[in-house]
Amino acid sequence: MGLSPSLHDAIRVRLAESDQRYTRLRRVLVETLAASARPLTMPEILEAASELPQSSAYRNVTALIEAGVVRRIAGPEDHGLFELAEEFSGHHHHLVCAACGKVEDVAPSDRLERALGEAVRALGDAQGYQVTEHRVELLGLCPDCTAT
Amino acid sequence: MGLSPSLHDAIRVRLAESDQRYTRLRRVLVETLAASARPLTMPEILEAASELPQSSAYRNVTALIEAGVVRRIAGPEDHGLFELAEEFSGHHHHLVCAACGKVEDVAPSDRLERALGEAVRALGDAQGYQVTEHRVELLGLCPDCTAT
DNA sequence: TTCCATAATGAGAGTGATTATCATTCCTTC
DNA sequence: GAAGGAATGATAATCACTCTCATTATGGAA
Ligand SMILES: [Mn+2]
Ligand SMILES: [Mn+2]
Ligand SMILES: [Zn+2]
Ligand SMILES: [Zn+2]
C-alpha cells in the first residue's frame, strides 16, 4: 500500500527546498491523506493515525501546507479539511452534501475545465485579478440523503 | 441606504415561516450585509454595526441562516464569512486573493453559467448526487498584491 | 565513528471564534 | 393591559487551532 516511491521522493525534495525533513510522522500524514477519496478533518486524521499527537499533527500539516504538499480547504462547517495538493493528487473538484455535510472528490470533465479556463480569466481580468486557480463546489444531496 | 422595502418584506415573510420575528437587530444585520460588495467576517460585522452585542449578532445571524436569508461561506482562513443568500443578492461567485486573503464578489458571465449548468449535472450524476447549486472560487492576486 | 547544529517532537498552556446559559426585556395576541 | 413566547445580552463554556519549551532525533562535518 501507499504512494508510489516517486511521489514520496518528490515530496521529500519539496520539503528539502525549505529545509524541512520528511520524517516518519509526516509520511504517516501523507499516507493517511493519500488513502482517502475525500478531504479529512483533523479529528479524522487523528483517529486514522492514532500514533499522531495533536500538536505534532497540526504542526506537521502546517509544514506540509507551506511546502505545497498538502492543501487546506474550508469545509461546510467551521473547521478545515485537509488533502494532498493537486500536484500530487491531480486536479479535481468537490461534491458537498447539503444535508449531511459530506465532502468527496469528483474528477472534472475536460469540457468543464475548458469552459472554466476561458471564462475565469475574463472574470478575473474585469476586477484586476490575475487568476491562477479555480475551485468548484457542487452542492446537492448525496445518495444516502437522497434515499432518506 | 437600505434594501428595497419589497426585499425587507420578503425577508420578513421568510422569517415568519419559522416563527421568527424580523426585529430591529436583524434588520441591522441584513442592511450591513447588503451594503457590502463582499462577504464579511463577524468582527467586521460587529465593527460596522457597533450597537450589536456579540452574542446577539451570532444568534441572529444563525437565525437568518436557518431562515435562508443569509449564507455562511468559509473564508481562506478558518473563520466564516457572511453574506445575503443568493435569493436576495443574486447569483455570484468569489475572487480570493492568494496573497492577502481578500474575498470579493464577482458577477458570473452567461457563458460560464451555461457551461457549468450542463457539466455540473453530469459530474454529480456520476456519483449519485442531485446537484442543486454550484460555487466557484477564483484564486489569484488582487490588484494591490499584484502591484507589490 | 563521534560531535554538533538544527530540526522535530509532544505535553501543556493559551488564543480567538463560536455556542450555550439564563435572567431580563420586548412583542404579539387576546 | 395582562400572558406567553420570542429576543436580548452579559457571561461562561466549548472547540479548533496555535504557541511554548524542554527533550529527542537527525544528518552532516570533523
Ligand atoms: Mn479533494
Ligand atoms: Mn458573495
Ligand atoms: Zn448526505
Ligand atoms: Zn491581495
Coordinates of C-alpha atoms (C1' of nucleotides) and ligand atoms in Angstrom, one line a residue:
Chain A
M1 CA 0.0 0.0 0.0
G2 CA 1.0 3.6 -0.1
L3 CA 2.0 6.1 -2.5
S4 CA 4.4 5.4 -5.3
P5 CA 8.1 5.8 -4.2
S6 CA 8.5 8.5 -6.8
L7 CA 5.8 10.6 -5.1
H8 CA 7.5 10.2 -1.8
D9 CA 10.7 11.3 -3.4
A10 CA 9.0 14.3 -4.9
I11 CA 7.6 15.2 -1.5
R12 CA 11.0 14.8 0.1
V13 CA 12.5 17.1 -2.4
R14 CA 9.8 19.7 -1.9
L15 CA 10.3 19.6 1.8
A16 CA 14.1 19.9 1.4
E17 CA 13.6 23.1 -0.5
S18 CA 12.6 24.7 2.7
D19 CA 15.0 22.8 4.9
Q20 CA 12.3 20.5 6.1
R21 CA 12.8 16.8 6.7
Y22 CA 10.5 14.1 5.5
T23 CA 10.0 12.3 8.8
R24 CA 8.1 9.3 9.7
L25 CA 5.2 11.3 11.2
R26 CA 5.0 13.4 8.0
R27 CA 4.9 10.2 5.9
V28 CA 2.1 8.9 8.1
L29 CA 0.2 12.1 7.4
V30 CA 0.8 11.9 3.7
E31 CA -0.2 8.2 3.5
T32 CA -3.3 8.9 5.5
L33 CA -4.4 11.7 3.2
A34 CA -3.5 9.8 0.1
A35 CA -5.6 6.8 1.2
S36 CA -8.8 8.8 1.3
A37 CA -11.1 9.7 -1.5
R38 CA -12.2 12.8 0.3
P39 CA -10.5 15.5 2.3
L40 CA -10.2 14.8 6.0
T41 CA -10.8 16.8 9.2
M42 CA -8.2 16.9 11.8
P43 CA -10.2 14.7 14.2
E44 CA -10.5 12.1 11.4
I45 CA -6.7 12.3 10.7
L46 CA -6.0 11.8 14.4
E47 CA -8.3 8.8 14.6
A48 CA -6.9 7.2 11.5
A49 CA -3.3 7.8 12.6
S50 CA -3.6 7.2 16.3
E51 CA 0.1 7.5 16.9
L52 CA 0.0 11.2 15.9
P53 CA -0.2 13.6 18.9
Q54 CA -2.4 16.5 18.2
S55 CA 0.2 19.2 18.4
S56 CA 2.5 17.3 16.1
A57 CA -0.3 16.6 13.6
Y58 CA -1.2 20.3 13.4
R59 CA 2.5 21.4 13.2
N60 CA 3.3 18.9 10.5
V61 CA 0.2 19.5 8.4
T62 CA 1.2 23.2 8.5
A63 CA 4.7 22.4 7.4
L64 CA 3.3 20.3 4.6
I65 CA 1.0 23.0 3.5
E66 CA 3.8 25.6 3.5
A67 CA 5.9 23.2 1.4
G68 CA 3.0 22.8 -1.1
V69 CA 2.4 19.1 -0.4
V70 CA -1.0 19.5 1.4
R71 CA -3.8 22.0 1.0
R72 CA -6.4 23.0 3.3
I73 CA -9.9 23.6 2.1
A74 CA -12.8 25.0 4.1
G75 CA -15.5 22.6 4.9
P76 CA -19.2 23.4 5.2
E77 CA -18.8 23.5 8.9
D78 CA -16.3 25.8 10.5
H79 CA -13.3 23.5 10.7
G80 CA -10.8 22.8 8.0
L81 CA -10.4 19.8 5.6
F82 CA -7.0 18.6 4.5
E83 CA -6.0 16.8 1.4
L84 CA -2.9 16.3 -0.8
A85 CA -2.1 19.2 -3.0
E86 CA -3.3 18.8 -6.6
E87 CA 0.2 18.4 -7.8
F88 CA 0.3 15.1 -6.0
S89 CA -3.4 14.1 -6.3
G90 CA -4.5 15.6 -9.6
H91 CA -6.8 18.4 -10.3
H92 CA -10.3 17.8 -9.0
H93 CA -13.4 19.4 -7.5
H94 CA -15.7 18.6 -4.6
L95 CA -19.2 17.3 -4.1
V96 CA -20.8 18.6 -0.9
C97 CA -24.0 17.1 0.5
A98 CA -26.3 19.9 1.6
A99 CA -27.9 17.6 4.1
C100 CA -25.2 15.7 5.9
G101 CA -22.2 17.8 5.1
K102 CA -20.2 15.0 3.5
V103 CA -17.5 16.2 1.1
E104 CA -16.0 14.0 -1.6
D105 CA -13.7 14.3 -4.6
V106 CA -15.0 14.5 -8.1
A107 CA -12.9 14.3 -11.3
P108 CA -13.6 17.3 -13.6
S109 CA -14.6 16.8 -17.2
D110 CA -12.5 18.2 -20.0
R111 CA -15.5 20.1 -21.1
L112 CA -16.0 21.8 -17.8
E113 CA -12.3 22.6 -17.5
R114 CA -12.2 24.1 -20.9
A115 CA -15.2 26.3 -20.2
L116 CA -13.8 27.4 -16.9
G117 CA -10.4 28.2 -18.2
E118 CA -11.6 30.7 -20.6
A119 CA -14.5 32.3 -18.6
V120 CA -12.5 32.5 -15.5
R121 CA -9.7 34.6 -16.9
A122 CA -12.2 37.1 -18.3
L123 CA -14.0 37.4 -14.9
G124 CA -10.8 38.0 -13.0
D125 CA -9.5 40.5 -15.5
A126 CA -12.6 42.5 -15.1
Q127 CA -11.7 43.2 -11.5
G128 CA -7.9 43.4 -11.9
Y129 CA -7.1 39.9 -10.6
Q130 CA -4.6 37.5 -12.1
V131 CA -6.4 34.3 -11.6
T132 CA -4.2 31.3 -11.2
E133 CA -6.6 28.6 -9.9
H134 CA -10.2 27.8 -9.7
R135 CA -12.2 25.7 -7.2
V136 CA -15.7 24.4 -7.9
E137 CA -18.0 23.0 -5.2
L138 CA -21.1 21.2 -6.3
L139 CA -23.8 21.2 -3.6
G140 CA -26.6 18.7 -3.6
L141 CA -27.9 15.6 -1.9
C142 CA -25.7 12.6 -1.6
P143 CA -27.0 9.1 -2.4
D144 CA -27.6 8.4 1.2
C145 CA -29.5 11.6 1.9
T146 CA -31.5 11.3 -1.4
A147 CA -32.8 7.9 -0.3
T148 CA -34.0 9.2 3.1
Chain B
M1 CA -29.3 53.4 2.1
G2 CA -31.1 50.3 2.7
L3 CA -32.6 47.5 0.8
S4 CA -35.8 47.9 -1.2
P5 CA -38.9 47.6 1.0
S6 CA -40.0 44.6 -1.0
L7 CA -36.9 42.8 0.0
H8 CA -37.5 43.5 3.6
D9 CA -41.0 42.2 3.2
A10 CA -39.7 39.0 1.6
I11 CA -37.3 38.6 4.4
R12 CA -40.0 39.1 7.0
V13 CA -42.2 36.5 5.3
R14 CA -39.3 34.1 5.2
L15 CA -38.6 34.5 8.9
A16 CA -42.3 34.2 9.8
E17 CA -42.4 30.8 8.1
S18 CA -40.3 29.5 11.0
D19 CA -42.0 31.7 13.7
Q20 CA -39.1 34.2 13.7
R21 CA -39.6 37.9 14.0
Y22 CA -37.9 40.5 11.8
T23 CA -36.5 42.6 14.6
R24 CA -34.5 45.8 14.6
L25 CA -31.2 44.0 15.2
R26 CA -31.9 41.5 12.4
R27 CA -32.7 44.4 10.1
V28 CA -29.4 46.0 11.1
L29 CA -27.6 42.7 10.2
V30 CA -29.3 42.5 6.8
E31 CA -28.6 46.1 6.0
T32 CA -25.0 45.7 7.0
L33 CA -24.5 42.6 4.8
A34 CA -26.5 44.2 1.9
A35 CA -24.2 47.3 2.0
S36 CA -21.1 45.3 1.3
A37 CA -19.7 44.1 -2.0
R38 CA -18.0 41.2 -0.3
P39 CA -18.8 38.8 2.5
L40 CA -18.0 40.0 6.0
T41 CA -16.4 38.3 8.9
M42 CA -18.1 38.6 12.3
P43 CA -15.6 41.0 13.6
E44 CA -16.2 43.2 10.6
I45 CA -20.0 43.0 11.2
L46 CA -19.5 43.9 14.8
E47 CA -17.4 46.9 13.9
A48 CA -19.8 48.1 11.2
A49 CA -22.8 47.7 13.5
S50 CA -21.4 48.7 16.8
E51 CA -24.8 48.5 18.5
L52 CA -24.8 44.8 18.0
P53 CA -23.7 42.7 21.0
Q54 CA -21.6 39.8 20.0
S55 CA -23.9 37.2 21.4
S56 CA -26.9 38.7 19.7
A57 CA -25.1 39.0 16.4
Y58 CA -24.1 35.3 16.4
R59 CA -27.6 34.2 17.5
N60 CA -29.3 36.4 14.9
V61 CA -27.0 35.5 12.0
T62 CA -27.7 31.9 12.8
A63 CA -31.5 32.6 12.8
L64 CA -31.1 34.3 9.4
I65 CA -29.1 31.4 8.0
E66 CA -31.7 28.9 9.1
A67 CA -34.4 31.0 7.5
G68 CA -32.4 31.1 4.2
V69 CA -31.8 34.8 4.3
V70 CA -28.1 34.7 5.0
R71 CA -25.5 32.2 4.0
R72 CA -22.2 31.5 5.5
I73 CA -19.2 30.7 3.3
A74 CA -15.8 29.6 4.5
G75 CA -13.0 32.0 4.1
P76 CA -9.4 31.2 3.3
E77 CA -8.7 31.4 7.0
D78 CA -10.6 29.3 9.4
H79 CA -13.4 31.6 10.3
G80 CA -16.6 32.2 8.5
L81 CA -17.8 34.9 6.1
F82 CA -21.4 36.0 6.0
E83 CA -23.4 37.4 3.1
L84 CA -27.0 37.7 2.0
A85 CA -28.4 34.5 0.4
E86 CA -28.3 34.5 -3.4
E87 CA -32.1 34.7 -3.4
F88 CA -31.7 38.2 -2.1
S89 CA -28.4 39.3 -3.5
G90 CA -28.3 37.5 -6.9
H91 CA -26.2 34.5 -8.0
H92 CA -22.4 35.3 -8.0
H93 CA -19.0 33.8 -7.3
H94 CA -16.0 34.9 -5.4
L95 CA -12.5 36.2 -6.1
V96 CA -10.0 35.2 -3.5
C97 CA -6.5 36.8 -3.2
A98 CA -3.9 34.1 -2.6
A99 CA -1.6 36.7 -1.0
C100 CA -3.7 38.8 1.3
G101 CA -6.8 36.6 1.7
K102 CA -9.3 39.2 0.5
V103 CA -12.6 37.9 -0.8
E104 CA -14.9 39.8 -3.1
D105 CA -17.9 39.2 -5.1
V106 CA -17.8 38.7 -8.9
A107 CA -20.7 38.5 -11.2
P108 CA -20.8 35.4 -13.3
S109 CA -20.9 35.5 -17.1
D110 CA -23.7 33.9 -19.0
R111 CA -21.2 31.8 -20.8
L112 CA -19.7 30.4 -17.6
E113 CA -23.1 29.7 -16.1
R114 CA -24.2 27.8 -19.2
A115 CA -21.1 25.7 -19.2
L116 CA -21.4 25.0 -15.5
G117 CA -25.1 24.1 -15.6
E118 CA -24.6 21.3 -18.1
A119 CA -21.3 19.9 -16.9
V120 CA -22.2 20.0 -13.3
R121 CA -25.2 17.8 -13.6
A122 CA -23.2 15.2 -15.4
L123 CA -20.5 15.2 -12.8
G124 CA -23.0 14.9 -9.9
D125 CA -24.9 12.1 -11.6
A126 CA -21.8 10.1 -12.0
Q127 CA -21.5 9.8 -8.2
G128 CA -25.2 9.7 -7.4
Y129 CA -25.6 13.3 -6.3
Q130 CA -28.6 15.5 -7.1
V131 CA -26.7 18.7 -7.6
T132 CA -28.7 21.8 -6.9
E133 CA -26.1 24.6 -6.6
H134 CA -22.6 25.4 -7.6
R135 CA -20.0 27.6 -6.1
V136 CA -16.9 28.8 -7.9
E137 CA -13.9 30.4 -6.3
L138 CA -11.3 32.1 -8.4
L139 CA -7.9 32.3 -6.7
G140 CA -5.3 34.8 -7.8
L141 CA -3.6 38.0 -7.0
C142 CA -5.7 41.1 -6.3
P143 CA -4.7 44.4 -7.8
D144 CA -3.0 45.5 -4.6
C145 CA -0.9 42.4 -4.3
T146 CA -0.1 42.3 -8.0
A147 CA 1.4 45.7 -7.7
T148 CA 3.6 44.9 -4.7
Chain C
dT1 C1' 32.5 6.9 14.4
dT2 C1' 31.7 10.9 17.2
dC3 C1' 30.1 15.6 17.7
dC4 C1' 27.3 19.4 16.8
dA5 C1' 23.8 22.3 15.0
dT6 C1' 19.5 22.2 14.0
dA7 C1' 15.0 20.2 13.1
dA8 C1' 11.3 17.6 15.2
dT9 C1' 8.7 16.1 18.9
dG10 C1' 4.9 16.2 22.4
dA11 C1' 2.8 17.7 26.6
dG12 C1' 0.7 21.6 28.2
dA13 C1' -1.0 26.3 28.2
dG14 C1' -3.0 29.9 25.5
dT15 C1' -6.0 32.2 21.8
dG16 C1' -10.0 33.5 19.4
dA17 C1' -14.1 32.4 17.1
dT18 C1' -18.3 30.4 18.1
dT19 C1' -22.0 28.4 21.1
dA20 C1' -24.7 27.6 25.3
dT21 C1' -26.9 29.7 29.6
dC22 C1' -30.3 32.2 31.8
dA23 C1' -32.3 36.0 33.9
dT24 C1' -34.4 40.1 31.9
dT25 C1' -36.8 42.6 28.4
dC26 C1' -39.6 43.1 24.3
dC27 C1' -43.7 41.8 21.1
dT28 C1' -47.7 39.9 19.9
dT29 C1' -52.2 38.5 20.8
dC30 C1' -56.2 38.1 23.2
Chain D
dG1 C1' -53.2 45.7 29.8
dA2 C1' -52.0 41.1 31.1
dA3 C1' -49.9 36.4 29.5
dG4 C1' -47.0 33.7 26.7
dG5 C1' -43.4 33.2 23.9
dA6 C1' -39.5 35.2 21.4
dA7 C1' -35.5 38.2 21.7
dT8 C1' -31.8 40.2 24.2
dG9 C1' -27.2 40.5 26.3
dA10 C1' -23.9 39.6 29.8
dT11 C1' -21.4 35.7 30.9
dA12 C1' -19.4 31.2 30.9
dA13 C1' -18.2 27.3 28.3
dT14 C1' -16.5 24.9 24.1
dC15 C1' -13.6 23.6 20.5
dA16 C1' -10.4 24.0 16.7
dC17 C1' -6.2 25.7 16.4
dT18 C1' -1.6 27.9 17.9
dC19 C1' 2.3 28.7 20.9
dT20 C1' 5.9 27.4 24.3
dC21 C1' 9.7 24.9 25.7
dA22 C1' 12.2 21.2 27.4
dT23 C1' 13.5 16.9 25.3
dT24 C1' 14.8 13.9 21.5
dA25 C1' 16.1 12.6 16.8
dT26 C1' 18.6 13.5 12.6
dG27 C1' 22.1 14.2 9.3
dG28 C1' 26.3 16.2 8.0
dA29 C1' 31.1 17.7 9.5
dA30 C1' 35.2 16.6 11.6
Ligands
MN1 MN -10.3 16.8 -2.7
MN2 MN -20.5 36.9 -2.1
ZN3 ZN -25.7 13.5 2.6
ZN4 ZN -4.3 40.6 -2.2

